Amino acid sequence: YLPSIICDGRRALQNSADVPSAIVDDSPSSSSSPPPPSPEEAVFVGTLPLVFALHCFGCHVYSIAGAFVDHADAHDVVLVLPQGLQNSFNARHCCGYALQNEVDDVGFLKHVQSMLTEEYEFVNSEYSYAVGWSNGGFLAMHAASLFRSISAISGHVYDIDPDLKKSGTFCVDGICVDAPGTGKGLFLHHGLDDTFVRPTGCCNDPDLPKCCCGIEAETCVPVMEVARRWATEVNKCELAEEAVAAADDPGDSDDEGDKDVEKEAVEGEEAKEEEKDDDSAKFITSSYTNPDAEIECLTAIGKGCISETTICMHANVGHFNKPNFLEAFPFGREVMGFFARDACELNGGVWNATGSECASCPEKFGGTFCLDNAKAVEKVLSIRPAEDVYDDVYGFEPGATTATSPRGTRKVAIGYYLLAIAIIGYVIRHRYRRDKKKDDRYFSRDVRDDDAEEEVTELVPSRGFRTS
C-alpha cells in the first residue's frame, strides 16, 4: 500500500477550508477530482519508512490489514502485507507448516526489502519496520535484525538474538574500537487474559498451563521480563533489578492467576519507581496508558537507553481476536506513529504527534522524514520548482488568480488560437470529403453505363459468329 503523498506530492487536503483560494474551482467537474496542491504543499517527498505488517497463524493478510492501512496512509509510510505459506510463518517457536518445513521467512522478508528498494526510489531497506500479531509477532522479533524498530502483539521470542546485543567494532591499522550499538525500538502489546500466548510465558513445563499451537520454550519467560531484557541487553538501559522483580514470578496455573500476576507486576513497577535513584533507569507509566480502557503502558527510561522500549498490558482482550483484530486492537494509530516518529528523529527531525508528521528537519537533511541529504533535495527541486509546475500546468502564478495573471492570460489566448485553427481545419476537411463523395457518385454511374454498352457490343457479334 503506497501512501497518498506518493501520488500527488502533497499531504491530502481534508476539506475545502484547507484549499488555497487561488486554486478553488466551483465548476461541477471539480468535485470529481481533488484540487491541485498549492506550491507550498508540492514538495520533495524523499525516502519514506517501509513497514511490514505480519499476520497470525492460520490467518490471511486481510485479518491485520484493516487495523493499519488507513493509519499507514495518515503517517505517510509504505505498508507491506506479506502472506505466509499456508497462512504461517517460521519464527523459531511458532508456527504450523512454515515452522515444520523450516521455511526461510527471514530470507523472504529480506528479499522483499531488497526488491522494493530497487523498484521504488522512495524506499530504502535501512528504514524498515515491522508489526506482527501472534505468529507475526514472533516473526517480527525473530527477524528484528532487518528492522529499525518492531511492534510485537500477542507473540514474542523469549531468547534474544545475540547479534542484537552486539555493538559495532571498528579497526584501523590494527587498532580496534568498540562503538555503541544503535538499539532496536520495541513496542510490545499483550493481553492479561491471553490463553493462546500466555503473558506468563509458553514453555514445556508440565506443571504450568500450555499455550496454543505447540508453542514451547525451554523455560517460561513472562512478557514483562522480555521487555526488561530487551531494554537492558539490546537498548542498553541501565535498569535496576528490582524495577521489574514482580515479573519474574510465573504465577498461578489458572487463567485468573495469570492475569493477577501481570497486574501485580505492573503495580510493583509503579510502587518501586519512586524509590529509584534518579540516575538509574526504570519502567515508568507512559503517555500511551488509558485507564478507562484498562490499558497500562510502561516505558524504560534512564541513563544509557539508546532506543525506546515500551510495553502495554491490555485487560479483557484475550488474544485480540474477538470479534476480530481490527475491533479488538485499539493501537493501530499509535504503532504507526511509533515507527514514523523513530524515522523522523533519526536525523534530528522534530516530530509533531498531533499532526502525525515530521514538522521540521535540521539544515543538512530534507524530505518528508528528514532521511535525505538536503543538497540532493535542493538539486531535485531546482530542476523543476513546485511553483513552475503550477504556473505551467494550470496557467497561474502562485498567489495570483488566473484572471489577473499575465502569463495565465497569454496561455488562454494561445489556447483559443489553437482551437480556432483546429475548427477551421475540420471544416475544410469535411467539405473536401463531401465534394469528393459527390464526384465519386457521378463518376461511378458513368463507369457503369460504359460497361453496360461494352458488354452489349461484345455479346452481339458473338451470337452471330459461325464456324465452317
Coordinates of C-alpha atoms in Angstrom, one line a residue:
Y1 CA 0.0 0.0 0.0
L2 CA 1.5 3.3 -1.1
P3 CA 0.5 6.4 0.9
S4 CA -1.4 9.2 -1.0
I5 CA 1.6 11.5 -0.6
I6 CA 3.3 9.5 -3.3
C7 CA 0.5 10.0 -5.8
D8 CA 0.3 13.8 -5.6
G9 CA 3.4 15.0 -3.8
R10 CA 1.4 16.6 -1.1
R11 CA -0.5 15.9 2.1
A12 CA -4.1 15.4 1.2
L13 CA -6.4 18.4 1.9
Q14 CA -9.1 17.3 4.3
N15 CA -11.8 19.9 3.5
S16 CA -12.5 22.9 1.3
A17 CA -11.4 25.3 4.1
D18 CA -7.8 24.0 3.7
V19 CA -7.8 24.7 -0.1
P20 CA -6.0 27.9 -1.0
S21 CA -8.3 30.4 -2.7
A22 CA -6.2 30.6 -5.8
I23 CA -7.0 27.0 -6.7
V24 CA -10.6 26.7 -5.7
D25 CA -12.8 25.6 -8.7
D26 CA -16.5 25.9 -8.3
S27 CA -17.3 24.1 -11.6
P28 CA -19.4 20.9 -11.4
S29 CA -16.4 18.9 -12.7
S30 CA -14.2 20.0 -9.9
S31 CA -15.9 17.6 -7.4
S32 CA -14.7 14.5 -9.3
S33 CA -11.0 15.2 -8.6
P34 CA -9.0 16.7 -5.8
P35 CA -7.9 20.3 -6.3
P36 CA -4.3 20.8 -7.3
P37 CA -1.9 21.4 -4.4
S38 CA -0.5 24.8 -3.6
P39 CA 3.2 25.4 -4.3
E40 CA 3.9 25.3 -0.6
E41 CA 2.5 21.7 -0.4
A42 CA 4.0 20.3 -3.5
V43 CA 7.4 19.4 -2.0
F44 CA 10.0 16.7 -2.5
V45 CA 8.7 13.5 -0.8
G46 CA 12.0 11.8 -0.3
T47 CA 12.6 8.5 1.4
L48 CA 9.6 7.0 3.4
P49 CA 9.6 4.4 6.1
L50 CA 8.8 0.8 5.0
V51 CA 6.5 -1.0 7.4
F52 CA 5.8 -4.8 7.3
A53 CA 2.5 -6.0 8.9
L54 CA 2.7 -9.7 9.6
H55 CA -0.5 -11.8 10.2
C56 CA -1.3 -14.5 12.7
F57 CA -1.1 -18.3 12.3
G58 CA -4.0 -19.6 10.2
C59 CA -4.9 -16.0 9.1
H60 CA -4.9 -14.1 5.8
V61 CA -3.2 -10.8 5.4
Y62 CA -6.6 -9.1 5.5
S63 CA -7.1 -10.1 9.1
I64 CA -4.5 -7.5 10.0
A65 CA -4.7 -5.0 7.1
G66 CA -7.8 -3.2 8.3
A67 CA -6.1 -2.1 11.6
F68 CA -3.1 -0.4 9.8
V69 CA -3.9 0.6 6.2
D70 CA -5.5 3.9 7.0
H71 CA -3.1 4.8 9.7
A72 CA -0.1 4.0 7.4
D73 CA -1.5 6.4 4.9
A74 CA -2.1 9.1 7.5
H75 CA 1.6 8.8 8.6
D76 CA 3.0 8.7 5.1
V77 CA 4.6 5.3 5.3
V78 CA 4.7 2.4 2.8
L79 CA 2.8 -0.6 4.1
V80 CA 3.7 -4.2 3.1
L81 CA 1.5 -7.2 3.9
P82 CA 3.3 -10.5 3.2
Q83 CA 1.3 -13.7 3.1
G84 CA 3.0 -16.7 4.8
L85 CA 2.9 -20.2 3.2
Q86 CA -0.3 -22.0 4.3
N87 CA -1.0 -18.9 6.5
S88 CA 2.0 -19.5 8.7
F89 CA 5.5 -18.1 9.3
N90 CA 8.6 -19.8 10.6
A91 CA 9.6 -17.8 13.7
R92 CA 11.7 -20.2 15.8
H93 CA 8.9 -21.1 18.3
C94 CA 5.9 -20.7 16.0
C95 CA 4.1 -22.0 13.9
G96 CA 2.5 -24.6 11.6
Y97 CA 3.6 -25.5 8.1
A98 CA 6.3 -22.9 7.8
L99 CA 7.9 -24.0 11.1
Q100 CA 7.6 -27.7 10.4
N101 CA 9.2 -27.3 6.9
E102 CA 11.8 -24.8 8.0
V103 CA 10.7 -22.1 5.6
D104 CA 13.2 -19.3 5.4
D105 CA 10.8 -16.4 6.2
V106 CA 13.5 -14.1 7.4
G107 CA 15.1 -14.5 4.0
F108 CA 11.8 -13.9 2.4
L109 CA 11.3 -10.6 4.2
K110 CA 14.9 -9.6 3.3
H111 CA 14.2 -10.3 -0.4
V112 CA 11.0 -8.2 -0.3
Q113 CA 13.1 -5.3 1.2
S114 CA 15.7 -5.6 -1.5
M115 CA 13.1 -5.8 -4.3
L116 CA 11.2 -2.8 -3.2
T117 CA 14.3 -0.8 -2.6
E118 CA 15.4 -1.4 -6.2
E119 CA 11.9 -0.7 -7.7
Y120 CA 11.0 2.5 -5.8
E121 CA 13.2 5.5 -5.3
F122 CA 11.3 6.5 -2.2
V123 CA 12.1 3.1 -0.4
N124 CA 15.3 2.3 1.4
S125 CA 15.6 -1.0 3.3
E126 CA 17.6 0.7 6.0
Y127 CA 14.4 2.4 7.2
S128 CA 12.3 -0.7 7.6
Y129 CA 9.9 -1.5 10.5
A130 CA 7.7 -4.5 11.4
V131 CA 4.5 -5.0 13.3
G132 CA 3.2 -8.6 13.9
W133 CA 0.2 -10.2 15.5
S134 CA 0.6 -13.6 17.2
N135 CA 2.7 -15.7 14.7
G136 CA 3.6 -12.4 13.0
G137 CA 4.7 -11.0 16.4
F138 CA 7.1 -14.0 16.8
L139 CA 8.5 -13.4 13.3
A140 CA 8.9 -9.6 13.9
M141 CA 11.1 -10.3 16.9
H142 CA 12.9 -13.3 15.2
A143 CA 13.7 -11.1 12.2
A144 CA 14.4 -8.0 14.3
S145 CA 17.9 -7.6 12.7
L146 CA 16.2 -6.5 9.5
F147 CA 14.3 -3.6 11.1
R148 CA 14.9 -0.4 13.0
S149 CA 12.0 -0.9 15.3
I150 CA 9.4 -3.6 15.8
S151 CA 6.0 -4.0 17.5
A152 CA 5.0 -7.5 18.7
I153 CA 1.4 -8.1 19.6
S154 CA 0.4 -11.3 21.5
G155 CA 3.6 -13.1 20.3
H156 CA 7.3 -12.7 21.1
V157 CA 10.5 -14.6 21.0
Y158 CA 11.8 -15.3 24.5
D159 CA 15.5 -15.5 23.9
I160 CA 17.1 -12.5 22.2
D161 CA 19.3 -13.0 19.2
P162 CA 22.9 -12.5 20.3
D163 CA 23.6 -10.3 17.2
L164 CA 21.1 -7.7 18.5
K165 CA 23.2 -7.3 21.7
K166 CA 26.4 -6.6 19.9
S167 CA 27.9 -3.2 19.5
G168 CA 29.9 -2.3 16.5
T169 CA 33.7 -2.8 16.4
F170 CA 35.9 -0.7 14.1
C171 CA 39.5 -1.5 13.4
V172 CA 42.0 0.8 11.7
D173 CA 45.7 -0.2 11.4
G174 CA 45.3 -2.9 13.9
I175 CA 43.6 -0.6 16.5
C176 CA 40.0 -1.7 17.3
V177 CA 37.4 0.5 19.0
D178 CA 34.1 -0.7 20.3
A179 CA 31.2 1.5 19.3
P180 CA 27.9 1.5 20.9
G181 CA 25.0 -0.2 19.1
T182 CA 22.1 1.6 17.7
G183 CA 19.4 -0.4 19.6
K184 CA 16.1 -1.5 18.3
G185 CA 12.8 0.1 19.3
L186 CA 10.3 -2.3 20.8
F187 CA 6.6 -1.7 21.3
L188 CA 5.1 -4.7 23.0
H189 CA 1.3 -5.4 23.4
H190 CA -0.2 -8.3 25.3
G191 CA -3.5 -9.3 26.9
L192 CA -3.5 -10.0 30.6
D193 CA -6.1 -12.8 29.9
D194 CA -4.5 -14.2 26.8
T195 CA -4.7 -18.0 26.8
F196 CA -3.3 -18.5 23.3
V197 CA 0.1 -17.0 24.2
R198 CA 0.1 -16.6 27.9
P199 CA 1.6 -13.4 29.4
T200 CA 3.5 -15.7 31.9
G201 CA 5.2 -17.4 29.0
C202 CA 5.0 -20.6 27.0
C203 CA 7.2 -23.5 27.9
N204 CA 7.3 -27.2 28.1
D205 CA 7.0 -27.3 31.9
P206 CA 4.2 -29.9 32.6
D207 CA 3.2 -28.1 35.8
L208 CA 2.4 -24.8 34.0
P209 CA -0.5 -24.0 31.7
K210 CA 0.1 -24.6 28.0
C211 CA -0.1 -22.2 25.1
C212 CA -1.8 -22.9 21.8
C213 CA -0.3 -24.3 18.6
G214 CA 2.5 -26.2 20.2
I215 CA 4.4 -23.0 21.2
E216 CA 7.0 -24.0 23.7
A217 CA 10.4 -22.8 25.0
E218 CA 12.7 -24.4 27.4
T219 CA 11.7 -22.1 30.2
C220 CA 8.7 -19.8 30.7
V221 CA 9.7 -16.2 30.4
P222 CA 6.9 -13.6 31.3
V223 CA 6.3 -10.9 28.7
M224 CA 7.4 -8.2 31.2
E225 CA 10.7 -10.0 31.6
V226 CA 11.0 -10.0 27.8
A227 CA 10.6 -6.2 27.8
R228 CA 13.2 -5.8 30.6
R229 CA 15.8 -8.0 28.8
W230 CA 15.3 -6.0 25.6
A231 CA 15.7 -2.7 27.4
T232 CA 18.9 -3.7 29.1
E233 CA 20.5 -6.1 26.5
V234 CA 19.5 -4.5 23.2
N235 CA 18.8 -0.9 24.1
K236 CA 21.5 -0.6 26.8
C237 CA 19.3 0.8 29.5
E238 CA 20.9 0.5 33.0
L239 CA 17.8 -0.9 34.7
A240 CA 17.8 -1.6 38.4
E241 CA 17.0 -5.3 39.0
E242 CA 14.1 -4.6 41.4
A243 CA 12.3 -2.4 38.9
V244 CA 10.7 -5.5 37.3
A245 CA 11.1 -8.0 40.1
A246 CA 7.4 -8.8 40.2
A247 CA 7.6 -10.0 36.6
D248 CA 9.9 -12.9 37.5
D249 CA 7.2 -14.9 39.2
P250 CA 5.3 -17.1 36.7
G251 CA 2.2 -17.0 38.9
D252 CA -0.7 -19.5 39.3
S253 CA -1.6 -22.1 36.7
D254 CA -5.1 -20.9 36.1
D255 CA -6.2 -18.0 33.7
E256 CA -7.2 -15.7 36.6
G257 CA -3.8 -16.4 38.2
D258 CA -2.1 -15.3 35.0
K259 CA -4.0 -12.1 35.0
D260 CA -3.2 -11.4 38.6
V261 CA 0.5 -11.9 38.1
E262 CA 0.7 -9.4 35.4
K263 CA -1.3 -6.8 37.4
E264 CA 0.9 -7.3 40.3
A265 CA 4.0 -6.8 38.1
V266 CA 2.6 -3.5 36.8
E267 CA 1.7 -2.4 40.3
G268 CA 5.1 -3.4 41.5
E269 CA 6.7 -1.2 38.9
E270 CA 4.7 1.8 39.9
A271 CA 5.3 1.3 43.6
K272 CA 9.0 0.9 43.2
E273 CA 9.7 3.6 40.6
E274 CA 9.6 6.3 43.2
E275 CA 12.2 4.5 45.3
K276 CA 14.8 4.5 42.5
D277 CA 17.7 6.9 42.3
D278 CA 17.4 9.5 39.5
D279 CA 20.4 8.0 37.7
S280 CA 19.0 4.5 37.4
A281 CA 16.8 3.5 34.5
K282 CA 13.3 2.2 35.2
F283 CA 10.0 1.5 33.7
I284 CA 7.5 4.3 34.2
T285 CA 4.0 4.9 33.2
S286 CA 3.9 6.2 29.6
S287 CA 1.5 8.5 27.8
Y288 CA 0.0 5.5 26.0
T289 CA -1.7 4.5 29.2
N290 CA -5.5 4.5 29.1
P291 CA -7.1 3.8 32.5
D292 CA -10.6 3.9 31.0
A293 CA -9.8 1.1 28.6
E294 CA -7.8 -0.7 31.3
I295 CA -4.5 -0.4 29.3
E296 CA -1.3 0.1 31.3
C297 CA 1.8 1.1 29.3
L298 CA 5.3 1.3 30.7
T299 CA 8.4 2.7 29.1
A300 CA 12.0 2.2 30.1
I301 CA 13.9 5.4 30.8
G302 CA 17.2 6.3 32.3
K303 CA 20.9 6.5 31.7
G304 CA 22.2 4.6 28.7
C305 CA 19.0 4.0 26.8
I306 CA 19.7 4.3 23.1
S307 CA 16.2 3.3 21.8
E308 CA 12.7 3.1 23.2
T309 CA 11.3 0.0 24.9
T310 CA 7.6 0.2 25.7
I311 CA 5.2 -2.5 26.9
C312 CA 1.4 -2.2 27.1
M313 CA -0.7 -4.7 29.0
H314 CA -4.4 -4.8 28.0
A315 CA -7.2 -6.1 30.2
N316 CA -10.1 -8.2 28.9
V317 CA -8.9 -8.5 25.3
G318 CA -7.7 -12.1 25.3
H319 CA -5.7 -12.7 22.1
F320 CA -7.1 -9.6 20.4
N321 CA -9.2 -11.9 18.2
K322 CA -12.7 -11.2 19.5
P323 CA -14.7 -10.3 17.5
N324 CA -11.7 -9.6 15.2
F325 CA -8.3 -8.0 15.3
L326 CA -9.5 -4.7 13.9
E327 CA -12.0 -4.1 16.6
A328 CA -10.0 -5.7 19.5
F329 CA -6.7 -3.9 18.9
P330 CA -7.0 -0.2 19.6
F331 CA -3.4 0.9 18.9
G332 CA -3.1 0.9 15.1
R333 CA -2.5 4.6 15.0
E334 CA 0.0 4.5 17.9
V335 CA 2.0 1.7 16.3
M336 CA 2.4 3.6 13.0
G337 CA 3.2 6.8 15.0
F338 CA 5.9 4.8 16.9
F339 CA 7.6 3.9 13.6
A340 CA 7.1 7.3 11.9
R341 CA 8.5 9.2 14.9
D342 CA 11.6 7.0 15.0
A343 CA 12.3 7.7 11.3
C344 CA 11.8 11.4 11.8
E345 CA 14.0 11.7 14.9
L346 CA 16.8 9.6 13.4
N347 CA 18.5 12.6 11.9
G348 CA 17.2 15.1 14.4
G349 CA 13.8 15.9 12.9
V350 CA 11.1 17.4 15.1
W351 CA 8.1 15.1 15.4
N352 CA 4.6 16.6 15.6
A353 CA 2.4 13.9 17.2
T354 CA -0.8 16.0 16.8
G355 CA -0.4 16.3 13.0
S356 CA 1.3 12.9 12.6
E357 CA 4.1 14.4 10.7
C358 CA 7.8 15.3 10.8
A359 CA 7.4 19.0 11.3
S360 CA 10.9 20.2 10.6
C361 CA 14.4 19.0 9.6
P362 CA 17.9 20.1 10.5
E363 CA 19.8 22.1 7.9
K364 CA 21.6 19.1 6.5
F365 CA 18.5 16.9 5.9
G366 CA 15.3 17.1 3.9
G367 CA 12.4 15.1 2.6
T368 CA 9.2 14.1 4.4
F369 CA 11.1 12.3 7.2
C370 CA 14.5 14.1 7.1
L371 CA 16.0 11.0 5.7
D372 CA 17.5 12.6 2.6
N373 CA 20.5 14.8 2.1
A374 CA 19.5 18.5 1.9
K375 CA 21.7 19.2 -1.1
A376 CA 20.1 16.3 -3.1
V377 CA 16.7 17.7 -2.3
E378 CA 17.7 21.2 -3.5
K379 CA 19.1 19.7 -6.7
V380 CA 15.8 17.9 -7.4
L381 CA 13.7 21.0 -6.7
S382 CA 16.0 23.2 -8.8
I383 CA 15.4 21.1 -11.8
R384 CA 11.6 21.9 -11.7
P385 CA 10.5 24.0 -8.8
A386 CA 7.0 23.3 -7.5
E387 CA 5.9 26.9 -8.4
D388 CA 6.8 26.4 -12.0
V389 CA 4.7 23.2 -12.2
Y390 CA 1.6 25.0 -11.2
D391 CA 2.3 28.0 -13.4
D392 CA 2.8 25.8 -16.4
V393 CA 0.1 23.3 -15.9
Y394 CA -2.7 25.5 -14.5
G395 CA -1.8 28.8 -16.1
F396 CA -1.4 30.9 -13.0
E397 CA 1.3 32.2 -10.8
P398 CA 1.5 31.4 -7.0
G399 CA -0.7 33.8 -5.1
A400 CA -2.5 35.1 -8.2
T401 CA -5.8 34.1 -9.9
T402 CA -6.0 33.1 -13.5
A403 CA -8.0 36.3 -14.2
T404 CA -5.1 38.6 -13.2
S405 CA -2.1 36.6 -14.2
P406 CA -0.5 38.0 -17.4
R407 CA 1.1 34.6 -18.2
G408 CA -2.1 32.9 -17.5
T409 CA -4.0 35.3 -19.9
R410 CA -1.4 34.7 -22.6
K411 CA -1.7 30.9 -22.3
V412 CA -5.5 31.2 -22.5
A413 CA -5.2 33.3 -25.7
I414 CA -2.8 30.8 -27.2
G415 CA -5.3 28.0 -26.4
Y416 CA -8.2 29.8 -28.2
Y417 CA -5.9 30.4 -31.2
L418 CA -5.1 26.7 -31.5
L419 CA -8.7 25.8 -31.1
A420 CA -9.7 28.1 -33.9
I421 CA -7.1 26.6 -36.2
A422 CA -8.4 23.1 -35.3
I423 CA -12.0 24.1 -36.1
I424 CA -11.1 25.7 -39.5
G425 CA -9.1 22.6 -40.4
Y426 CA -12.1 20.4 -39.5
V427 CA -14.5 22.4 -41.7
I428 CA -12.1 22.3 -44.7
R429 CA -11.6 18.5 -44.4
H430 CA -15.4 18.0 -44.0
R431 CA -16.2 20.0 -47.2
Y432 CA -13.4 18.3 -49.1
R433 CA -14.7 14.8 -48.2
R434 CA -18.3 15.8 -49.1
D435 CA -17.3 17.2 -52.5
K436 CA -15.2 14.1 -53.2
K437 CA -18.0 11.8 -52.3
K438 CA -20.3 13.7 -54.7
D439 CA -17.8 13.4 -57.6
D440 CA -17.3 9.7 -56.8
R441 CA -21.0 9.1 -57.1
Y442 CA -21.3 10.6 -60.6
F443 CA -18.1 9.0 -61.8
S444 CA -19.2 5.6 -60.7
R445 CA -22.5 6.0 -62.6
D446 CA -20.7 6.8 -65.8
V447 CA -18.4 3.9 -65.5
R448 CA -21.4 1.5 -65.0
D449 CA -23.1 2.9 -68.2
D450 CA -20.0 2.5 -70.3
D451 CA -19.5 -1.0 -69.0
A452 CA -23.1 -1.9 -70.0
E453 CA -22.6 -0.7 -73.6
E454 CA -19.3 -2.6 -73.8
E455 CA -21.0 -5.7 -72.7
V456 CA -23.7 -5.3 -75.4
T457 CA -21.1 -4.6 -78.1
E458 CA -19.2 -7.7 -77.2
L459 CA -22.1 -10.0 -76.9
V460 CA -23.9 -9.1 -80.2
P461 CA -21.1 -10.1 -82.5
S462 CA -20.5 -13.3 -80.6
R463 CA -24.1 -14.5 -81.2
G464 CA -23.7 -14.1 -85.0
F465 CA -20.4 -15.8 -85.2
R466 CA -20.4 -19.1 -87.2
T467 CA -17.7 -21.6 -88.0
S468 CA -17.5 -23.7 -91.1

